[in-house]
CSV table of N, CA, C and O in Angstrom, one decimal:
chain,number,residue,atom,x,y,z
A,968,MET,N,113.0,82.2,57.1
A,968,MET,CA,111.8,82.0,56.3
A,968,MET,C,111.1,80.8,56.7
A,968,MET,O,111.7,79.7,56.9
A,969,ILE,N,109.8,80.9,56.8
A,969,ILE,CA,108.9,79.7,57.2
A,969,ILE,C,108.3,79.2,55.9
A,969,ILE,O,107.6,79.9,55.2
A,970,ASN,N,108.4,77.9,55.7
A,970,ASN,CA,107.7,77.3,54.5
A,970,ASN,C,106.3,77.0,54.8
A,970,ASN,O,105.8,77.2,55.9
A,971,ARG,N,105.6,76.5,53.8
A,971,ARG,CA,104.1,76.3,54.0
A,971,ARG,C,103.8,75.2,55.0
A,971,ARG,O,102.6,75.1,55.5
A,972,ASN,N,104.8,74.4,55.4
A,972,ASN,CA,104.5,73.4,56.4
A,972,ASN,C,104.8,73.9,57.8
A,972,ASN,O,104.8,73.1,58.8
A,973,GLY,N,105.2,75.2,57.9
A,973,GLY,CA,105.5,75.8,59.2
A,973,GLY,C,106.9,75.5,59.7
A,973,GLY,O,107.2,75.8,60.8
A,974,VAL,N,107.7,75.0,58.8
A,974,VAL,CA,109.1,74.7,59.2
A,974,VAL,C,110.0,75.9,58.6
A,974,VAL,O,109.9,76.3,57.5
A,975,ARG,N,110.9,76.3,59.5
A,975,ARG,CA,111.9,77.3,59.1
A,975,ARG,C,112.9,76.7,58.1
A,975,ARG,O,113.5,75.7,58.4
A,976,SER,N,113.1,77.4,57.0
A,976,SER,CA,114.1,76.9,56.1
A,976,SER,C,115.4,77.7,56.4
A,976,SER,O,115.4,78.8,56.9
A,977,PHE,N,116.5,77.1,56.0
A,977,PHE,CA,117.8,77.7,56.3
A,977,PHE,C,118.0,78.9,55.4
A,977,PHE,O,117.7,78.9,54.3
A,978,ILE,N,118.6,80.0,56.0
A,978,ILE,CA,118.9,81.2,55.3
A,978,ILE,C,120.4,81.4,55.1
A,978,ILE,O,121.2,80.9,55.9
A,979,GLU,N,120.7,82.0,54.0
A,979,GLU,CA,122.1,82.3,53.7
A,979,GLU,C,122.3,83.8,53.9
A,979,GLU,O,121.6,84.6,53.4
A,980,HIS,N,123.3,84.1,54.8
A,980,HIS,CA,123.6,85.5,55.2
A,980,HIS,C,124.9,85.9,54.5
A,980,HIS,O,125.7,85.0,54.2
A,981,SER,N,125.1,87.2,54.4
A,981,SER,CA,126.4,87.7,53.8
A,981,SER,C,127.0,88.6,54.8
A,981,SER,O,126.3,89.5,55.4
A,982,MET,N,128.3,88.4,55.1
A,982,MET,CA,129.1,89.3,56.0
A,982,MET,C,130.5,89.5,55.4
A,982,MET,O,131.0,88.6,54.6
A,983,SER,N,131.1,90.5,55.8
A,983,SER,CA,132.5,90.8,55.4
A,983,SER,C,133.4,90.6,56.5
A,983,SER,O,133.1,90.7,57.7
A,984,LEU,N,134.7,90.2,56.2
A,984,LEU,CA,135.7,90.0,57.1
A,984,LEU,C,137.0,90.7,56.6
A,984,LEU,O,137.3,90.7,55.4
A,985,TYR,N,137.8,91.2,57.6
A,985,TYR,CA,139.1,91.6,57.2
A,985,TYR,C,140.0,90.4,56.9
A,985,TYR,O,139.6,89.3,57.2
A,986,ASP,N,141.1,90.6,56.2
A,986,ASP,CA,141.9,89.5,55.7
A,986,ASP,C,142.3,88.5,56.7
A,986,ASP,O,142.2,87.3,56.6
A,987,GLU,N,142.9,89.0,57.8
A,987,GLU,CA,143.4,88.1,58.8
A,987,GLU,C,142.3,87.1,59.4
A,987,GLU,O,142.5,85.9,59.4
A,988,PRO,N,141.2,87.7,59.9
A,988,PRO,CA,140.2,86.7,60.4
A,988,PRO,C,139.6,85.8,59.3
A,988,PRO,O,139.3,84.7,59.5
A,989,PHE,N,139.5,86.4,58.1
A,989,PHE,CA,139.1,85.5,56.9
A,989,PHE,C,140.0,84.3,56.8
A,989,PHE,O,139.5,83.2,56.6
A,990,GLN,N,141.3,84.5,56.8
A,990,GLN,CA,142.3,83.4,56.7
A,990,GLN,C,142.2,82.5,57.8
A,990,GLN,O,142.3,81.2,57.6
A,991,LEU,N,141.9,83.0,59.0
A,991,LEU,CA,141.8,82.1,60.2
A,991,LEU,C,140.5,81.2,60.1
A,991,LEU,O,140.6,80.0,60.5
A,992,VAL,N,139.5,81.8,59.6
A,992,VAL,CA,138.2,80.9,59.4
A,992,VAL,C,138.5,79.9,58.3
A,992,VAL,O,138.2,78.7,58.4
A,993,HIS,N,139.2,80.4,57.3
A,993,HIS,CA,139.4,79.5,56.1
A,993,HIS,C,140.3,78.3,56.5
A,993,HIS,O,140.1,77.2,56.0
A,994,ASN,N,141.3,78.5,57.4
A,994,ASN,CA,142.2,77.4,57.8
A,994,ASN,C,141.6,76.6,59.0
A,994,ASN,O,142.2,75.7,59.4
A,995,GLY,N,140.4,77.0,59.4
A,995,GLY,CA,139.8,76.2,60.5
A,995,GLY,C,140.1,76.5,61.9
A,995,GLY,O,139.6,75.9,62.8
A,996,SER,N,141.0,77.5,62.1
A,996,SER,CA,141.4,77.8,63.5
A,996,SER,C,140.4,78.7,64.2
A,996,SER,O,140.2,78.6,65.4
A,997,LYS,N,139.8,79.6,63.5
A,997,LYS,CA,138.8,80.6,64.1
A,997,LYS,C,137.4,79.9,63.8
A,997,LYS,O,137.0,79.8,62.7
A,998,THR,N,136.7,79.6,64.9
A,998,THR,CA,135.5,78.9,64.8
A,998,THR,C,134.3,79.7,65.4
A,998,THR,O,133.2,79.2,65.4
A,999,VAL,N,134.6,80.9,65.9
A,999,VAL,CA,133.6,81.7,66.5
A,999,VAL,C,133.7,83.1,65.9
A,999,VAL,O,134.8,83.7,66.0
A,1000,GLU,N,132.7,83.6,65.3
A,1000,GLU,CA,132.7,85.0,64.8
A,1000,GLU,C,131.9,85.9,65.8
A,1000,GLU,O,130.8,85.5,66.3
A,1001,VAL,N,132.5,87.0,66.2
A,1001,VAL,CA,132.0,87.9,67.2
A,1001,VAL,C,131.4,89.1,66.4
A,1001,VAL,O,132.0,89.7,65.6
A,1002,ARG,N,130.1,89.4,66.7
A,1002,ARG,CA,129.4,90.5,66.1
A,1002,ARG,C,128.6,91.2,67.1
A,1002,ARG,O,128.2,90.6,68.2
A,1003,LEU,N,128.2,92.4,66.8
A,1003,LEU,CA,127.2,93.1,67.6
A,1003,LEU,C,125.9,92.4,67.3
A,1003,LEU,O,125.6,92.0,66.2
A,1004,TYR,N,125.0,92.3,68.3
A,1004,TYR,CA,123.7,91.7,68.2
A,1004,TYR,C,122.7,92.7,67.7
A,1004,TYR,O,121.7,93.0,68.3
A,1005,ASP,N,122.9,93.1,66.4
A,1005,ASP,CA,122.1,94.1,65.8
A,1005,ASP,C,120.9,93.4,65.1
A,1005,ASP,O,120.8,92.2,65.1
A,1006,ASP,N,120.1,94.2,64.4
A,1006,ASP,CA,118.9,93.6,63.7
A,1006,ASP,C,119.3,92.6,62.7
A,1006,ASP,O,118.7,91.5,62.5
A,1007,LYS,N,120.4,92.8,61.9
A,1007,LYS,CA,120.8,91.9,60.9
A,1007,LYS,C,121.2,90.6,61.5
A,1007,LYS,O,120.9,89.5,61.0
A,1008,ARG,N,122.0,90.6,62.6
A,1008,ARG,CA,122.4,89.4,63.2
A,1008,ARG,C,121.4,88.6,64.0
A,1008,ARG,O,121.5,87.4,64.3
A,1009,LYS,N,120.3,89.3,64.4
A,1009,LYS,CA,119.2,88.6,65.1
A,1009,LYS,C,118.5,87.6,64.2
A,1009,LYS,O,117.9,86.6,64.7
A,1010,ALA,N,118.7,87.7,62.9
A,1010,ALA,CA,118.1,86.7,62.0
A,1010,ALA,C,119.0,85.4,61.8
A,1010,ALA,O,118.5,84.4,61.3
A,1011,VAL,N,120.2,85.5,62.3
A,1011,VAL,CA,121.1,84.3,62.2
A,1011,VAL,C,120.7,83.2,63.2
A,1011,VAL,O,120.6,83.5,64.4
A,1012,GLN,N,120.6,82.0,62.7
A,1012,GLN,CA,120.2,80.9,63.5
A,1012,GLN,C,121.0,79.6,63.2
A,1012,GLN,O,121.6,79.5,62.1
A,1013,LYS,N,121.0,78.7,64.1
A,1013,LYS,CA,121.7,77.4,63.9
A,1013,LYS,C,121.2,76.8,62.6
A,1013,LYS,O,120.0,76.8,62.3
A,1014,GLY,N,122.1,76.3,61.8
A,1014,GLY,CA,121.8,75.6,60.5
A,1014,GLY,C,121.9,76.6,59.3
A,1014,GLY,O,121.9,76.1,58.2
A,1015,ASP,N,121.9,77.9,59.6
A,1015,ASP,CA,122.0,78.8,58.5
A,1015,ASP,C,123.4,78.8,57.9
A,1015,ASP,O,124.3,78.2,58.5
A,1016,PHE,N,123.5,79.4,56.8
A,1016,PHE,CA,124.8,79.6,56.1
A,1016,PHE,C,125.2,81.0,56.1
A,1016,PHE,O,124.4,81.9,56.0
A,1017,ILE,N,126.5,81.3,56.2
A,1017,ILE,CA,127.1,82.6,56.0
A,1017,ILE,C,128.1,82.6,55.0
A,1017,ILE,O,129.0,81.7,55.0
A,1018,THR,N,128.0,83.5,54.0
A,1018,THR,CA,129.1,83.7,53.0
A,1018,THR,C,129.9,84.9,53.4
A,1018,THR,O,129.3,86.0,53.5
A,1019,PHE,N,131.1,84.6,53.8
A,1019,PHE,CA,132.0,85.7,54.2
A,1019,PHE,C,132.8,86.2,52.9
A,1019,PHE,O,133.3,85.4,52.2
A,1020,THR,N,132.9,87.5,52.8
A,1020,THR,CA,133.7,88.1,51.7
A,1020,THR,C,134.9,88.8,52.4
A,1020,THR,O,134.8,89.6,53.3
A,1021,ASN,N,136.1,88.5,51.8
A,1021,ASN,CA,137.3,89.1,52.3
A,1021,ASN,C,137.4,90.5,51.8
A,1021,ASN,O,137.3,90.7,50.6
A,1022,LEU,N,137.5,91.4,52.7
A,1022,LEU,CA,137.5,92.9,52.3
A,1022,LEU,C,138.8,93.2,51.5
A,1022,LEU,O,138.7,94.2,50.8
A,1023,ALA,N,139.8,92.5,51.7
A,1023,ALA,CA,141.1,92.8,51.0
A,1023,ALA,C,141.1,92.2,49.6
A,1023,ALA,O,141.6,92.8,48.6
A,1024,SER,N,140.6,91.0,49.4
A,1024,SER,CA,140.7,90.3,48.1
A,1024,SER,C,139.4,90.0,47.4
A,1024,SER,O,139.4,89.6,46.2
A,1025,ASP,N,138.3,90.2,48.1
A,1025,ASP,CA,137.0,89.9,47.5
A,1025,ASP,C,136.8,88.4,47.4
A,1025,ASP,O,135.8,88.0,46.8
A,1026,ALA,N,137.7,87.6,48.0
A,1026,ALA,CA,137.5,86.1,48.0
A,1026,ALA,C,136.3,85.8,48.9
A,1026,ALA,O,135.9,86.6,49.8
A,1027,ARG,N,135.6,84.7,48.6
A,1027,ARG,CA,134.4,84.3,49.4
A,1027,ARG,C,134.6,82.9,49.9
A,1027,ARG,O,135.3,82.0,49.3
A,1028,MET,N,133.9,82.6,51.0
A,1028,MET,CA,133.8,81.3,51.6
A,1028,MET,C,132.5,81.1,52.3
A,1028,MET,O,131.9,82.1,52.8
A,1029,LYS,N,132.1,79.9,52.5
A,1029,LYS,CA,130.8,79.6,53.1
A,1029,LYS,C,131.0,78.8,54.4
A,1029,LYS,O,131.8,77.9,54.4
A,1030,VAL,N,130.3,79.2,55.4
A,1030,VAL,CA,130.3,78.4,56.7
A,1030,VAL,C,128.9,78.1,57.1
A,1030,VAL,O,127.9,78.7,56.6
A,1031,VAL,N,128.8,77.0,57.9
A,1031,VAL,CA,127.5,76.6,58.5
A,1031,VAL,C,127.5,77.1,59.9
A,1031,VAL,O,128.5,77.0,60.7
A,1032,VAL,N,126.4,77.7,60.4
A,1032,VAL,CA,126.2,78.1,61.7
A,1032,VAL,C,125.9,76.9,62.6
A,1032,VAL,O,124.8,76.3,62.4
A,1033,ASP,N,126.8,76.6,63.6
A,1033,ASP,CA,126.5,75.5,64.5
A,1033,ASP,C,125.7,75.9,65.7
A,1033,ASP,O,125.0,75.1,66.3
A,1034,ASN,N,125.9,77.2,66.1
A,1034,ASN,CA,125.2,77.7,67.3
A,1034,ASN,C,125.3,79.2,67.3
A,1034,ASN,O,126.3,79.7,66.8
A,1035,VAL,N,124.4,79.8,68.0
A,1035,VAL,CA,124.5,81.3,68.2
A,1035,VAL,C,124.2,81.5,69.7
A,1035,VAL,O,123.3,80.9,70.3
A,1036,LYS,N,125.0,82.4,70.3
A,1036,LYS,CA,124.9,82.7,71.7
A,1036,LYS,C,124.9,84.2,71.9
A,1036,LYS,O,125.8,84.9,71.4
A,1037,VAL,N,124.0,84.7,72.6
A,1037,VAL,CA,123.9,86.2,72.9
A,1037,VAL,C,124.4,86.5,74.3
A,1037,VAL,O,124.2,85.8,75.2
A,1038,TYR,N,125.2,87.5,74.3
A,1038,TYR,CA,125.9,88.0,75.6
A,1038,TYR,C,125.5,89.5,75.8
A,1038,TYR,O,125.3,90.2,74.9
A,1039,ASP,N,125.5,89.9,77.1
A,1039,ASP,CA,125.3,91.3,77.4
A,1039,ASP,C,126.4,92.2,76.9
A,1039,ASP,O,126.2,93.4,76.7
A,1040,SER,N,127.6,91.6,76.8
A,1040,SER,CA,128.8,92.4,76.5
A,1040,SER,C,129.8,91.6,75.7
A,1040,SER,O,129.8,90.3,75.8
A,1041,PHE,N,130.7,92.3,75.0
A,1041,PHE,CA,131.8,91.6,74.4
A,1041,PHE,C,132.7,91.0,75.4
A,1041,PHE,O,133.3,89.9,75.2
A,1042,GLN,N,132.9,91.6,76.6
A,1042,GLN,CA,133.7,91.1,77.6
A,1042,GLN,C,133.2,89.7,78.1
A,1042,GLN,O,133.9,88.7,78.2
A,1043,ALA,N,131.9,89.6,78.3
A,1043,ALA,CA,131.3,88.3,78.8
A,1043,ALA,C,131.5,87.3,77.7
A,1043,ALA,O,131.8,86.1,78.0
A,1044,LEU,N,131.3,87.7,76.4
A,1044,LEU,CA,131.5,86.7,75.3
A,1044,LEU,C,132.9,86.2,75.3
A,1044,LEU,O,133.2,85.0,75.2
A,1045,LEU,N,133.9,87.1,75.3
A,1045,LEU,CA,135.3,86.8,75.2
A,1045,LEU,C,135.8,85.9,76.4
A,1045,LEU,O,136.7,85.1,76.2
A,1046,GLN,N,135.2,86.0,77.5
A,1046,GLN,CA,135.6,85.2,78.7
A,1046,GLN,C,135.1,83.8,78.5
A,1046,GLN,O,135.6,82.9,79.2
A,1047,HIS,N,134.1,83.6,77.6
A,1047,HIS,CA,133.6,82.2,77.4
A,1047,HIS,C,134.4,81.4,76.4
A,1047,HIS,O,134.3,80.2,76.4
A,1048,TYR,N,135.1,82.0,75.5
A,1048,TYR,CA,135.8,81.4,74.4
A,1048,TYR,C,137.3,81.5,74.5
A,1048,TYR,O,137.8,82.5,75.0
A,1049,SER,N,138.1,80.6,74.0
A,1049,SER,CA,139.5,80.7,73.9
A,1049,SER,C,139.9,81.7,72.9
A,1049,SER,O,139.1,82.0,72.0
A,1050,ASN,N,141.1,82.3,73.0
A,1050,ASN,CA,141.6,83.2,72.1
A,1050,ASN,C,141.6,82.6,70.7
A,1050,ASN,O,141.2,83.3,69.7
A,1051,LYS,N,142.0,81.4,70.5
A,1051,LYS,CA,142.1,80.7,69.2
A,1051,LYS,C,140.7,80.7,68.6
A,1051,LYS,O,140.5,81.0,67.4
A,1052,GLU,N,139.7,80.3,69.4
A,1052,GLU,CA,138.3,80.2,68.8
A,1052,GLU,C,137.8,81.5,68.2
A,1052,GLU,O,137.1,81.4,67.2
A,1053,VAL,N,138.2,82.6,68.8
A,1053,VAL,CA,137.7,83.9,68.3
A,1053,VAL,C,138.7,84.6,67.4
A,1053,VAL,O,138.4,85.7,67.0
A,1054,GLY,N,139.8,84.0,67.2
A,1054,GLY,CA,140.7,84.5,66.2
A,1054,GLY,C,141.8,85.5,66.7
A,1054,GLY,O,142.4,86.2,66.0
A,1055,PHE,N,142.1,85.4,68.0
A,1055,PHE,CA,143.2,86.2,68.6
A,1055,PHE,C,144.4,85.3,68.9
A,1055,PHE,O,144.2,84.1,69.2
A,1056,ASN,N,145.6,85.9,69.0
A,1056,ASN,CA,146.7,85.0,69.4
A,1056,ASN,C,146.7,84.8,70.9
A,1056,ASN,O,146.1,85.5,71.6
A,1057,ASP,N,147.4,83.7,71.3
A,1057,ASP,CA,147.3,83.2,72.6
A,1057,ASP,C,147.8,84.2,73.7
A,1057,ASP,O,147.4,84.2,74.8
A,1058,GLU,N,148.7,85.1,73.3
A,1058,GLU,CA,149.2,86.1,74.2
A,1058,GLU,C,148.3,87.3,74.5
A,1058,GLU,O,148.6,88.0,75.5
A,1059,MET,N,147.3,87.5,73.7
A,1059,MET,CA,146.5,88.7,73.9
A,1059,MET,C,145.7,88.6,75.2
A,1059,MET,O,145.0,87.6,75.5
A,1060,GLN,N,145.7,89.7,75.9
A,1060,GLN,CA,144.9,89.9,77.1
A,1060,GLN,C,143.5,90.4,76.8
A,1060,GLN,O,143.3,90.9,75.7
A,1061,LEU,N,142.6,90.2,77.7
A,1061,LEU,CA,141.2,90.6,77.5
A,1061,LEU,C,141.1,92.1,77.1
A,1061,LEU,O,140.4,92.4,76.2
A,1062,SER,N,141.9,93.0,77.8
A,1062,SER,CA,141.8,94.4,77.5
A,1062,SER,C,142.2,94.7,76.0
A,1062,SER,O,141.7,95.5,75.4
A,1063,GLN,N,143.2,93.9,75.5
A,1063,GLN,CA,143.7,94.1,74.2
A,1063,GLN,C,142.6,93.6,73.2
A,1063,GLN,O,142.4,94.2,72.1
A,1064,LYS,N,142.0,92.5,73.5
A,1064,LYS,CA,140.9,92.0,72.6
A,1064,LYS,C,139.7,92.9,72.6
A,1064,LYS,O,139.2,93.2,71.5
A,1065,LEU,N,139.4,93.5,73.7
A,1065,LEU,CA,138.3,94.5,73.7
A,1065,LEU,C,138.7,95.7,72.9
A,1065,LEU,O,137.8,96.2,72.2
A,1066,ALA,N,139.9,96.2,73.1
A,1066,ALA,CA,140.3,97.4,72.3
A,1066,ALA,C,140.2,97.1,70.8
A,1066,ALA,O,139.8,98.0,70.1
A,1067,SER,N,140.6,95.9,70.4
A,1067,SER,CA,140.5,95.5,69.0
A,1067,SER,C,139.0,95.5,68.5
A,1067,SER,O,138.7,96.0,67.4
A,1068,ILE,N,138.1,95.0,69.3
A,1068,ILE,CA,136.7,95.0,69.0
A,1068,ILE,C,136.1,96.4,68.9
A,1068,ILE,O,135.3,96.7,68.1
A,1069,TYR,N,136.6,97.3,69.9
A,1069,TYR,CA,136.1,98.6,69.9
A,1069,TYR,C,136.6,99.5,68.8
A,1069,TYR,O,136.1,100.6,68.6
A,1070,GLN,N,137.5,99.0,68.0
A,1070,GLN,CA,137.9,99.7,66.8
A,1070,GLN,C,136.8,99.5,65.7
A,1070,GLN,O,136.8,100.3,64.8
A,1071,ILE,N,136.0,98.5,65.9
A,1071,ILE,CA,135.0,98.2,64.9
A,1071,ILE,C,133.6,98.6,65.4
A,1071,ILE,O,132.8,99.2,64.7
A,1072,TYR,N,133.3,98.3,66.7
A,1072,TYR,CA,132.0,98.6,67.3
A,1072,TYR,C,132.2,99.6,68.4
A,1072,TYR,O,133.2,99.6,69.1
A,1073,ASN,N,131.1,100.4,68.6
A,1073,ASN,CA,131.2,101.4,69.7
A,1073,ASN,C,130.5,100.8,71.0
A,1073,ASN,O,129.6,100.0,70.9
A,1074,GLN,N,130.9,101.3,72.1
A,1074,GLN,CA,130.4,100.7,73.4
A,1074,GLN,C,128.9,101.1,73.6
A,1074,GLN,O,128.2,100.3,74.3
A,1075,THR,N,128.5,102.2,73.1
A,1075,THR,CA,127.1,102.5,73.3
A,1075,THR,C,126.2,101.5,72.6
A,1075,THR,O,125.2,101.0,73.1
A,1076,ASP,N,126.6,101.1,71.3
A,1076,ASP,CA,125.8,100.1,70.6
A,1076,ASP,C,125.9,98.8,71.4
A,1076,ASP,O,124.9,98.0,71.5
A,1077,GLU,N,127.0,98.4,71.9
A,1077,GLU,CA,127.2,97.2,72.7
A,1077,GLU,C,126.2,97.2,73.9
A,1077,GLU,O,125.6,96.2,74.1
A,1078,LEU,N,126.2,98.3,74.6
A,1078,LEU,CA,125.3,98.4,75.8
A,1078,LEU,C,123.8,98.3,75.4
A,1078,LEU,O,123.0,97.7,76.1
A,1079,ASN,N,123.5,98.8,74.2
A,1079,ASN,CA,122.1,98.8,73.7
A,1079,ASN,C,121.6,97.5,73.1
A,1079,ASN,O,120.5,97.1,73.2
A,1080,MET,N,122.6,96.8,72.5
A,1080,MET,CA,122.2,95.6,71.7
A,1080,MET,C,122.8,94.3,72.2
A,1080,MET,O,122.2,93.3,72.0
A,1081,GLY,N,124.0,94.4,72.8
A,1081,GLY,CA,124.6,93.1,73.3
A,1081,GLY,C,125.6,92.6,72.2
A,1081,GLY,O,125.8,93.2,71.1
A,1082,ALA,N,126.1,91.4,72.5
A,1082,ALA,CA,127.1,90.8,71.6
A,1082,ALA,C,126.6,89.4,71.2
A,1082,ALA,O,125.9,88.8,71.9
A,1083,LEU,N,127.1,89.0,70.0
A,1083,LEU,CA,126.7,87.7,69.5
A,1083,LEU,C,127.9,86.9,69.2
A,1083,LEU,O,128.8,87.4,68.5
A,1084,ALA,N,127.9,85.6,69.6
A,1084,ALA,CA,128.9,84.7,69.2
A,1084,ALA,C,128.3,83.7,68.2
A,1084,ALA,O,127.3,83.1,68.5
A,1085,ILE,N,128.9,83.6,67.0
A,1085,ILE,CA,128.4,82.7,66.0
A,1085,ILE,C,129.4,81.6,65.9
A,1085,ILE,O,130.5,81.7,65.4
A,1086,GLU,N,129.0,80.4,66.4
A,1086,GLU,CA,129.8,79.2,66.3
A,1086,GLU,C,129.6,78.6,65.0
A,1086,GLU,O,128.5,78.5,64.5
A,1087,MET,N,130.7,78.2,64.3
A,1087,MET,CA,130.6,77.9,62.9
A,1087,MET,C,131.7,76.9,62.4
A,1087,MET,O,132.6,76.7,63.1
A,1088,HIS,N,131.4,76.3,61.3
A,1088,HIS,CA,132.5,75.6,60.6
A,1088,HIS,C,132.4,75.8,59.1
A,1088,HIS,O,131.3,76.0,58.6
A,1089,LEU,N,133.6,75.6,58.5
A,1089,LEU,CA,133.7,75.9,57.0
A,1089,LEU,C,133.0,74.8,56.3
A,1089,LEU,O,133.1,73.6,56.6
A,1090,VAL,N,132.2,75.1,55.2
A,1090,VAL,CA,131.6,74.2,54.4
A,1090,VAL,C,132.7,73.6,53.5
A,1090,VAL,O,133.4,74.4,52.8
A,1091,PRO,N,132.9,72.3,53.5
A,1091,PRO,CA,134.0,71.7,52.6
A,1091,PRO,C,133.8,71.9,51.2
A,1091,PRO,O,132.7,72.0,50.7
């Protein structure tokens, strides 16, 4: 949203997370959220806030967006970040991480829209 002085004000977004990634963000180990670069995510910008809702418990937490990076594919995105940053255990191979993501997103959408890395930190 642009205010009357032509300055963009920060926006608060809402997104859901499964319990395990929710806990990893909450404890500070997961610092990058991976999403499809769809219309909803195109609005996310540095400085915005995201309120994540835990799908298992309905708990909520707020993060600040430190940076957003768009990639052509989830594979390119995952090769840029450590397993810990994106919420995977250290032993997971790229093919396993991609299989996990493709349980949520389909490859056709990925090819058409791309992938988004949301770098973030928990609001104290």
